[in-house]
PDB file of C-alpha atoms in Angstrom:
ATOM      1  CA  UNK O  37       0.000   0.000   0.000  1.00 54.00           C
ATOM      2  CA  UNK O  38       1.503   3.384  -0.768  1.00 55.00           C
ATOM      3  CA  UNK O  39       2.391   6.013   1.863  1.00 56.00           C
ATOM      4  CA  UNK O  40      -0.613   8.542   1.175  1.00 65.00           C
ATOM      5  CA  UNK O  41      -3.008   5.469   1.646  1.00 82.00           C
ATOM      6  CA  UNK O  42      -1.279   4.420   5.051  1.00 90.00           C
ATOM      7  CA  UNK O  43      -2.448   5.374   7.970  1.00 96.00           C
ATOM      8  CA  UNK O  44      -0.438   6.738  10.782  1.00 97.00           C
ATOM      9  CA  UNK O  45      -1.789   5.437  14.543  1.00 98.00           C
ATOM     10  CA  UNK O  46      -0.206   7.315  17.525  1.00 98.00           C
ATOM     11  CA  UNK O  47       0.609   4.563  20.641  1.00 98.00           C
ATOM     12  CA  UNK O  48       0.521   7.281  23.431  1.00 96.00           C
ATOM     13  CA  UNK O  49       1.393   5.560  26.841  1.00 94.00           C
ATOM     14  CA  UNK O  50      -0.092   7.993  29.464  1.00 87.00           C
ATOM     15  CA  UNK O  51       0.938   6.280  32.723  1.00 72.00           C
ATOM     16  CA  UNK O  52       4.180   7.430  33.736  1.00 62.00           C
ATOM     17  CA  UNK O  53       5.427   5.525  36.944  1.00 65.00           C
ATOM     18  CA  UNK O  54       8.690   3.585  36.805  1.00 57.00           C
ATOM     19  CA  UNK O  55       7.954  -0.635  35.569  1.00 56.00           C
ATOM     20  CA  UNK O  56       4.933   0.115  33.971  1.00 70.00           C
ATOM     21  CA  UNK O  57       2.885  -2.785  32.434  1.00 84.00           C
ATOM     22  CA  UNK O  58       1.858   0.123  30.314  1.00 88.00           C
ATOM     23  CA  UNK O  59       5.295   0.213  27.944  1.00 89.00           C
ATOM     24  CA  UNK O  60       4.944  -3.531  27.453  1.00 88.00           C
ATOM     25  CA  UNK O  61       1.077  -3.401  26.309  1.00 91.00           C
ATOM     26  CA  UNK O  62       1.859  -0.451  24.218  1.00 93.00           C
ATOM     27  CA  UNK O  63       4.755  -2.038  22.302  1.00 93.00           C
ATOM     28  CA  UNK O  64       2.787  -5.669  21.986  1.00 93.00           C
ATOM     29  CA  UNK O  65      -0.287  -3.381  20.438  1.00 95.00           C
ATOM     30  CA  UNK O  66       2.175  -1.977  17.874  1.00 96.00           C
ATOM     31  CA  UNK O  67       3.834  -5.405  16.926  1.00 94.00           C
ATOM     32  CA  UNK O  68       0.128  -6.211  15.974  1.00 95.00           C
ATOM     33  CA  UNK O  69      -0.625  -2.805  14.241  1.00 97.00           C
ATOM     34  CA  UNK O  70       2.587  -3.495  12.574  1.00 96.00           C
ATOM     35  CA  UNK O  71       1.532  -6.724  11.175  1.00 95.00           C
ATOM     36  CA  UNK O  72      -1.157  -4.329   8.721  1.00 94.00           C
ATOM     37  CA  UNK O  73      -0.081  -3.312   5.859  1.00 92.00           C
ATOM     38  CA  UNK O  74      -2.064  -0.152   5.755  1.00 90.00           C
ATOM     39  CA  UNK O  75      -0.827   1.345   9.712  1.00 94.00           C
ATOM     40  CA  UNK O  76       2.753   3.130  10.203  1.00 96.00           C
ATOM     41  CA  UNK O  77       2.892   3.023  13.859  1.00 97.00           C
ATOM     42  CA  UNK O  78       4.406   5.415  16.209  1.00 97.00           C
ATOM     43  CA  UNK O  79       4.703   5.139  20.118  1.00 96.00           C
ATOM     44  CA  UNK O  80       5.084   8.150  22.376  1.00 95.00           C
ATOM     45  CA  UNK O  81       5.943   7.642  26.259  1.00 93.00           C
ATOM     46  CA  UNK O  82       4.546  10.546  27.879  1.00 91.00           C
ATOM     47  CA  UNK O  83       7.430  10.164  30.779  1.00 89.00           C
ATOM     48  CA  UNK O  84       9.914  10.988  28.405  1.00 89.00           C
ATOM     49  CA  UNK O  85       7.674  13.957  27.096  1.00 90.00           C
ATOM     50  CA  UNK O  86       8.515  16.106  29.759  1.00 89.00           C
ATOM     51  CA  UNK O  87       5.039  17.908  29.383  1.00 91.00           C
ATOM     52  CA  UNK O  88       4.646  20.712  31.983  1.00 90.00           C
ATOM     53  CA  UNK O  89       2.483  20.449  35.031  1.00 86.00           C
ATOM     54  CA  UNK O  90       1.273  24.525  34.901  1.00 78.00           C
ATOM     55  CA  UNK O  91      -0.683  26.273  32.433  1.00 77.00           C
ATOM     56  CA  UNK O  92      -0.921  29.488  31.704  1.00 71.00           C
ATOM     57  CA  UNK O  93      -4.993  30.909  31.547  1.00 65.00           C
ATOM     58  CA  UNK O  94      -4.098  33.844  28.672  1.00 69.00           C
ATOM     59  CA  UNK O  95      -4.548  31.684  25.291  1.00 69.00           C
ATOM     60  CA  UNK O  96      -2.403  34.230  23.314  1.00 74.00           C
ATOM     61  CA  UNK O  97       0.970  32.842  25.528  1.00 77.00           C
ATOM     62  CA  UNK O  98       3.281  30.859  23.652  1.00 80.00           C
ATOM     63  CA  UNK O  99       2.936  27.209  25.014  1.00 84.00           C
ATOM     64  CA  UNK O 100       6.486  25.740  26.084  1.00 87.00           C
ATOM     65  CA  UNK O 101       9.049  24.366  24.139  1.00 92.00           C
ATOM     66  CA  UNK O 102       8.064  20.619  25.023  1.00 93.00           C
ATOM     67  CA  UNK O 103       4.418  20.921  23.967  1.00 93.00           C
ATOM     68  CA  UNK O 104       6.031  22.665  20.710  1.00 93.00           C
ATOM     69  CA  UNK O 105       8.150  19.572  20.156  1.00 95.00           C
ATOM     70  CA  UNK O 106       5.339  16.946  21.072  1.00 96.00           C
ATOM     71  CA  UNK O 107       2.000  18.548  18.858  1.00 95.00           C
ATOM     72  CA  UNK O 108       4.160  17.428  15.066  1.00 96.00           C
ATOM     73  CA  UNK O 109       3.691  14.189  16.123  1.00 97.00           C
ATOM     74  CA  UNK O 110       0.218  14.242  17.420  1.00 97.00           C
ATOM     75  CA  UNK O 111      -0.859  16.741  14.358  1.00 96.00           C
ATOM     76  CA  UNK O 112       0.509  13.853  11.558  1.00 96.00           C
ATOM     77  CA  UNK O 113      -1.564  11.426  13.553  1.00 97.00           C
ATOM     78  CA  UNK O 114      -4.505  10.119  11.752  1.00 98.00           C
ATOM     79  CA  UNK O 115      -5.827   7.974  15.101  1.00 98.00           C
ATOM     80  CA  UNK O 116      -4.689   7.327  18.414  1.00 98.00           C
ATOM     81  CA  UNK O 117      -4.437   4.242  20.570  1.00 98.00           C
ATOM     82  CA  UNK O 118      -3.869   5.348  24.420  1.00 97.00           C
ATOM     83  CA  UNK O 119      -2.350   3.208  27.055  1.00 95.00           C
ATOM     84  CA  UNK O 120      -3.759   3.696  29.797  1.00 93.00           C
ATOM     85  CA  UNK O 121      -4.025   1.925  33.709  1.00 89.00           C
ATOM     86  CA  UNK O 122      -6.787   3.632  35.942  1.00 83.00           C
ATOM     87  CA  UNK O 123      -5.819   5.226  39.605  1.00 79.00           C
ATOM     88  CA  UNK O 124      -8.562   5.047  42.051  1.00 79.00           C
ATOM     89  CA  UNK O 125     -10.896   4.480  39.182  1.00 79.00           C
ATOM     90  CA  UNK O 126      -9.216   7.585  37.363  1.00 84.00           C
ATOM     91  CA  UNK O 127      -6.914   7.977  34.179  1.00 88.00           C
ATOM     92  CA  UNK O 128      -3.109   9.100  35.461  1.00 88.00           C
ATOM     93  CA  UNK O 129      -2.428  12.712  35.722  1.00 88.00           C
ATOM     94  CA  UNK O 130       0.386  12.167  33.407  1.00 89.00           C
ATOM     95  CA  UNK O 131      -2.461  11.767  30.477  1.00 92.00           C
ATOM     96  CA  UNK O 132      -5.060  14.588  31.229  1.00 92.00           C
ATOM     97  CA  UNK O 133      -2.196  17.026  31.174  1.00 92.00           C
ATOM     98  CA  UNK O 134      -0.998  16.168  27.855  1.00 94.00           C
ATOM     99  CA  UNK O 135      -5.316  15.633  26.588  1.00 95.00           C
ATOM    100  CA  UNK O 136      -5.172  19.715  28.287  1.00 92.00           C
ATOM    101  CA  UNK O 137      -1.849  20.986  26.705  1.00 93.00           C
ATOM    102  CA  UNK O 138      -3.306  20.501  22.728  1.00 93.00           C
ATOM    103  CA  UNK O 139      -6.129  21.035  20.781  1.00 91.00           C
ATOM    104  CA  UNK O 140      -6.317  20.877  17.211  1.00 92.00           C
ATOM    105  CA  UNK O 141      -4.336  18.018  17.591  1.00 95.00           C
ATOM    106  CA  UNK O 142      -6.944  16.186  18.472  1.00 97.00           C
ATOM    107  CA  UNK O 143      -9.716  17.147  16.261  1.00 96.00           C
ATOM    108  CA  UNK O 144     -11.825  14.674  14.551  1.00 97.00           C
ATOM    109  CA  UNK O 145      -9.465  11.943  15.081  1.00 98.00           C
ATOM    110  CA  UNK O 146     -10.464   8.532  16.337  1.00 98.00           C
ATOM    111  CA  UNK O 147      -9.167   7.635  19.974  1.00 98.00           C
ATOM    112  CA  UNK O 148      -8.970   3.674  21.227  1.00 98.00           C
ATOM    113  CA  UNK O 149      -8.314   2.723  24.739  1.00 97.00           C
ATOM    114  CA  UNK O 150      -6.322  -0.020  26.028  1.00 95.00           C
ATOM    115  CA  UNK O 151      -6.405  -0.129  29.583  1.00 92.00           C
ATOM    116  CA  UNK O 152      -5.056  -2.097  32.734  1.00 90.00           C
ATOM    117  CA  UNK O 153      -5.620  -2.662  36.105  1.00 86.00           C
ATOM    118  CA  UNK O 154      -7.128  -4.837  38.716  1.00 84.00           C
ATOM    119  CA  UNK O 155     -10.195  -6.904  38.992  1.00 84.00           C
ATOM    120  CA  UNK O 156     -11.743  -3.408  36.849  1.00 84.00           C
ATOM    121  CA  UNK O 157      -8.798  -3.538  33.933  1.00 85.00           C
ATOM    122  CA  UNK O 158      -8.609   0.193  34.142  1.00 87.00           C
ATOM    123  CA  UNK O 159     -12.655   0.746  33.071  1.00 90.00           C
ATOM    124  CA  UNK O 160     -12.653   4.079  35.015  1.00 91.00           C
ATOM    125  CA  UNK O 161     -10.381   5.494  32.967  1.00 92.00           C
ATOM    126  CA  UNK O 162     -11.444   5.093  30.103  1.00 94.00           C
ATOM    127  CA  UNK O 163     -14.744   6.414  31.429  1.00 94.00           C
ATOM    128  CA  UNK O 164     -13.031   9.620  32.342  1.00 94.00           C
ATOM    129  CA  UNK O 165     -11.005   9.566  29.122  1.00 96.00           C
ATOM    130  CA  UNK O 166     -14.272   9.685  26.608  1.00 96.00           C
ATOM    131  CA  UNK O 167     -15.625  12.417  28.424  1.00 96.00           C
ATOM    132  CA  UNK O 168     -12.340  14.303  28.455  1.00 95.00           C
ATOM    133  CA  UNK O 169     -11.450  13.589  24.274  1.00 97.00           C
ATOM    134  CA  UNK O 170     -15.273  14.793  23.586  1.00 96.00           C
ATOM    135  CA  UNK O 171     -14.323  17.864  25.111  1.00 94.00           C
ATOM    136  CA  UNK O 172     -11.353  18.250  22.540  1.00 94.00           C
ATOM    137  CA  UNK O 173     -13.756  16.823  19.582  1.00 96.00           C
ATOM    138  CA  UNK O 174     -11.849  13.475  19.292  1.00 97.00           C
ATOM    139  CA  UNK O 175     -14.254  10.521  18.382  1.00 97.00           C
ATOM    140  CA  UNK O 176     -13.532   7.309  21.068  1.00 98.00           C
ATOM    141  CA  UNK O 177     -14.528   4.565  19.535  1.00 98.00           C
ATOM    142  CA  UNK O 178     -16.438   1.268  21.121  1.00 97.00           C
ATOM    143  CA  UNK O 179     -13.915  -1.183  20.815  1.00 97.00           C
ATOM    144  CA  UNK O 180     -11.459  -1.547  23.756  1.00 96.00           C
ATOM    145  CA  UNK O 181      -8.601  -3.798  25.277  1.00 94.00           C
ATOM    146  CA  UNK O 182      -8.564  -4.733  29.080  1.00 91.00           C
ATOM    147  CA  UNK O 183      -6.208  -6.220  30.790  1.00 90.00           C
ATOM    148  CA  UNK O 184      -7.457  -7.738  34.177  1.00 88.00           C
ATOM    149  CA  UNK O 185      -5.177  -8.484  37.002  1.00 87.00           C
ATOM    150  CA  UNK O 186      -2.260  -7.071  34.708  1.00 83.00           C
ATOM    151  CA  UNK O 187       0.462  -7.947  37.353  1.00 83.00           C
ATOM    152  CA  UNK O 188      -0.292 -11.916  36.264  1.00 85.00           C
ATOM    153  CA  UNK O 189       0.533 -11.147  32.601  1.00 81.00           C
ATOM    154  CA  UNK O 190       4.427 -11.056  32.519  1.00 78.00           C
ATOM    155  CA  UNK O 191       6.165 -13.921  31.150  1.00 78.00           C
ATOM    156  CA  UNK O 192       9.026 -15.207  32.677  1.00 75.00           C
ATOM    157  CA  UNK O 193      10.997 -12.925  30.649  1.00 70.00           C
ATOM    158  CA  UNK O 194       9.268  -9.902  31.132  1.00 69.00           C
ATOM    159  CA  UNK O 195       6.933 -10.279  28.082  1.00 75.00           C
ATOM    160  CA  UNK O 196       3.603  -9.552  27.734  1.00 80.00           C
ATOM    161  CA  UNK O 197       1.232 -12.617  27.874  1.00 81.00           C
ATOM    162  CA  UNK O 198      -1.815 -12.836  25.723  1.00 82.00           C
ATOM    163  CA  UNK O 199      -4.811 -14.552  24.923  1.00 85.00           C
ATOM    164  CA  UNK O 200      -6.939 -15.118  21.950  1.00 89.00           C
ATOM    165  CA  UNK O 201      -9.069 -12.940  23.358  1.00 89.00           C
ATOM    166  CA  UNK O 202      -6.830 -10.030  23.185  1.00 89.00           C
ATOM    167  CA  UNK O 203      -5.425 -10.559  20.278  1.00 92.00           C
ATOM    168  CA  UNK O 204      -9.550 -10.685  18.920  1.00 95.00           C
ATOM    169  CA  UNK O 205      -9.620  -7.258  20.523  1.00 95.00           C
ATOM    170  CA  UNK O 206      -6.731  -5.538  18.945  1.00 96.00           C
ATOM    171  CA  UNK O 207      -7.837  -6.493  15.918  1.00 96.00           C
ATOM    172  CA  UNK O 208     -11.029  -5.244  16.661  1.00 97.00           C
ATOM    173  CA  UNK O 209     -10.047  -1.752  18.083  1.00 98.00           C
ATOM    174  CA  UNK O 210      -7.413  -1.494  14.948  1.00 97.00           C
ATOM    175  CA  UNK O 211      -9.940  -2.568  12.096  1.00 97.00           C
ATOM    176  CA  UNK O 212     -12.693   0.661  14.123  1.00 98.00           C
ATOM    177  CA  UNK O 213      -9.939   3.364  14.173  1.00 98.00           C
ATOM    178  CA  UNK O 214      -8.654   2.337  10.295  1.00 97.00           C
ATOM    179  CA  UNK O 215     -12.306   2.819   9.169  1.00 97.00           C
ATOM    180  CA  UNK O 216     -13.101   5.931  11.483  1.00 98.00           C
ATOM    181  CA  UNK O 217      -9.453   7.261  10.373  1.00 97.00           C
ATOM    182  CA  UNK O 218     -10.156   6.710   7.090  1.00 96.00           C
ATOM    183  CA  UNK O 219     -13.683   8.687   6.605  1.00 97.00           C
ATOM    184  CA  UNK O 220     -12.552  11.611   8.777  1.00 97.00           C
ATOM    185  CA  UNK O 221      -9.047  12.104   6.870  1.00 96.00           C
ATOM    186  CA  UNK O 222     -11.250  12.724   3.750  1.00 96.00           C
ATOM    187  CA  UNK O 223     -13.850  14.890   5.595  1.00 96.00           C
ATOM    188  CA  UNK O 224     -11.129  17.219   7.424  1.00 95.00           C
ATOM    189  CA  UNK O 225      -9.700  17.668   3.839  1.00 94.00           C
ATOM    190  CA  UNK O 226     -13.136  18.620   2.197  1.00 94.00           C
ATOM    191  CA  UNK O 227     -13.654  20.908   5.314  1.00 93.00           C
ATOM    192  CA  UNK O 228     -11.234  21.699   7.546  1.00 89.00           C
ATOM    193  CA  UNK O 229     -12.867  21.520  11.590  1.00 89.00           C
ATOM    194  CA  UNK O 230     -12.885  24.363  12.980  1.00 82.00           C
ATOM    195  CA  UNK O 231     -12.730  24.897  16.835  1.00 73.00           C
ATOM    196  CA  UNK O 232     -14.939  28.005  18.100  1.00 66.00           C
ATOM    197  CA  UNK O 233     -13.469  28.223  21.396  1.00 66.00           C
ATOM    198  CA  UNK O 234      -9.676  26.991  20.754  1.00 62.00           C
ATOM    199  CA  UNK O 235      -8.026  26.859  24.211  1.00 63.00           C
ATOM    200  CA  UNK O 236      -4.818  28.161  22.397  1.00 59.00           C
ATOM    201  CA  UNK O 237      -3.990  30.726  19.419  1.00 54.00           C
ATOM    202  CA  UNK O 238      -2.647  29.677  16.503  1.00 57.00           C
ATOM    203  CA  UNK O 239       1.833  29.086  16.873  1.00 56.00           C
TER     204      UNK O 239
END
């Protein structure tokens, strides 16, 4: 498949505590998205972002140099698969800080979740999460990937375990955001969205 028919899916891990089960489900997600012919993968570890903490509340201030660096990536994206493990039934404050730092970046792009945790596989997360991309018009789509009792998942050499379930899943979640990245590539470029209340001004 040539590159302009390729689509490019963003990995973004958004826990960022040291030995996270998080790097090790985001990488096994991108073997599989890898396996497609029509996905160019990229994975982005929001502890090595360095995203600040503080914003600023006057939209006309440059943002800071990180956020500069991180929004190419996120603006080439055409759909987003985000890594997430819930914290008393919450995403990580790692990952609403970077949703809060952008905005265009995110519009009318397709979001999946996949999510670890306990007996709730991160759930409440991704509950928070689809209200907080609807508030930066991504689309979340349906399809998900839970990991239950993540800590019984590692291998004996530190690999990710899976099931056929899970592997069903991915291939689920990937075949949703290829068809949802697909129709709103070609709407954004018969009509550009357009944000009236953009949190920042134009860089």
């Amino acid at each position: 498949m040539d590159g302009e028919n390729r689509l490019r899916l963003v990995i973004l891990v958004g826990a960022a505590r040291e030995s996270r089960f998080g790097l090790a489900a985001a990488e096994w997600l991108a073997v599989r998205a890898r396996l497609r012919k029509d996905i160019e993968v990229d994975v982005i570890d929001l502890a090595t972002a360095w995203l600040p903490d503080l914003m600023t509340a006057d939209p006309a201030v440059p943002r800071p140099s990180a956020v500069r660096d991180l929004s190419p990536w996120l603006v080439a994206a055409d759909a987003f698969a985000v890594v997430t493990q819930d914290y008393r039934l919450g995403c990580p404050a790692s990952l609403r800080n970077a949703i809060d730092w952008y905005d265009r970046e995110w519009h009318a792009k397709p979001v999946g979740f996949v999510s670890y945790g306990e007996a709730s596989g991160g759930l409440g997360a991704i509950a928070q999460l689809r209200q907080a991309f609807a508030e930066v018009h991504a689309m979340t789509v349906t399809e998900t990937i839970s990991f239950h009792h993540y800590e019984k998942r590692w291998g004996p050499e530190g690999q990710l375990l899976d099931s056929a379930a899970c592997r069903a899943q991915a291939a689920a979640m990937l075949d949703r955001l290829d068809w949802w990245a697909r129709a709103l590539r070609r709407a954004r470029a018969l009509e550009p969205y357009e944000d009236p209340t953009p949190m920042y001004a134009e860089e």
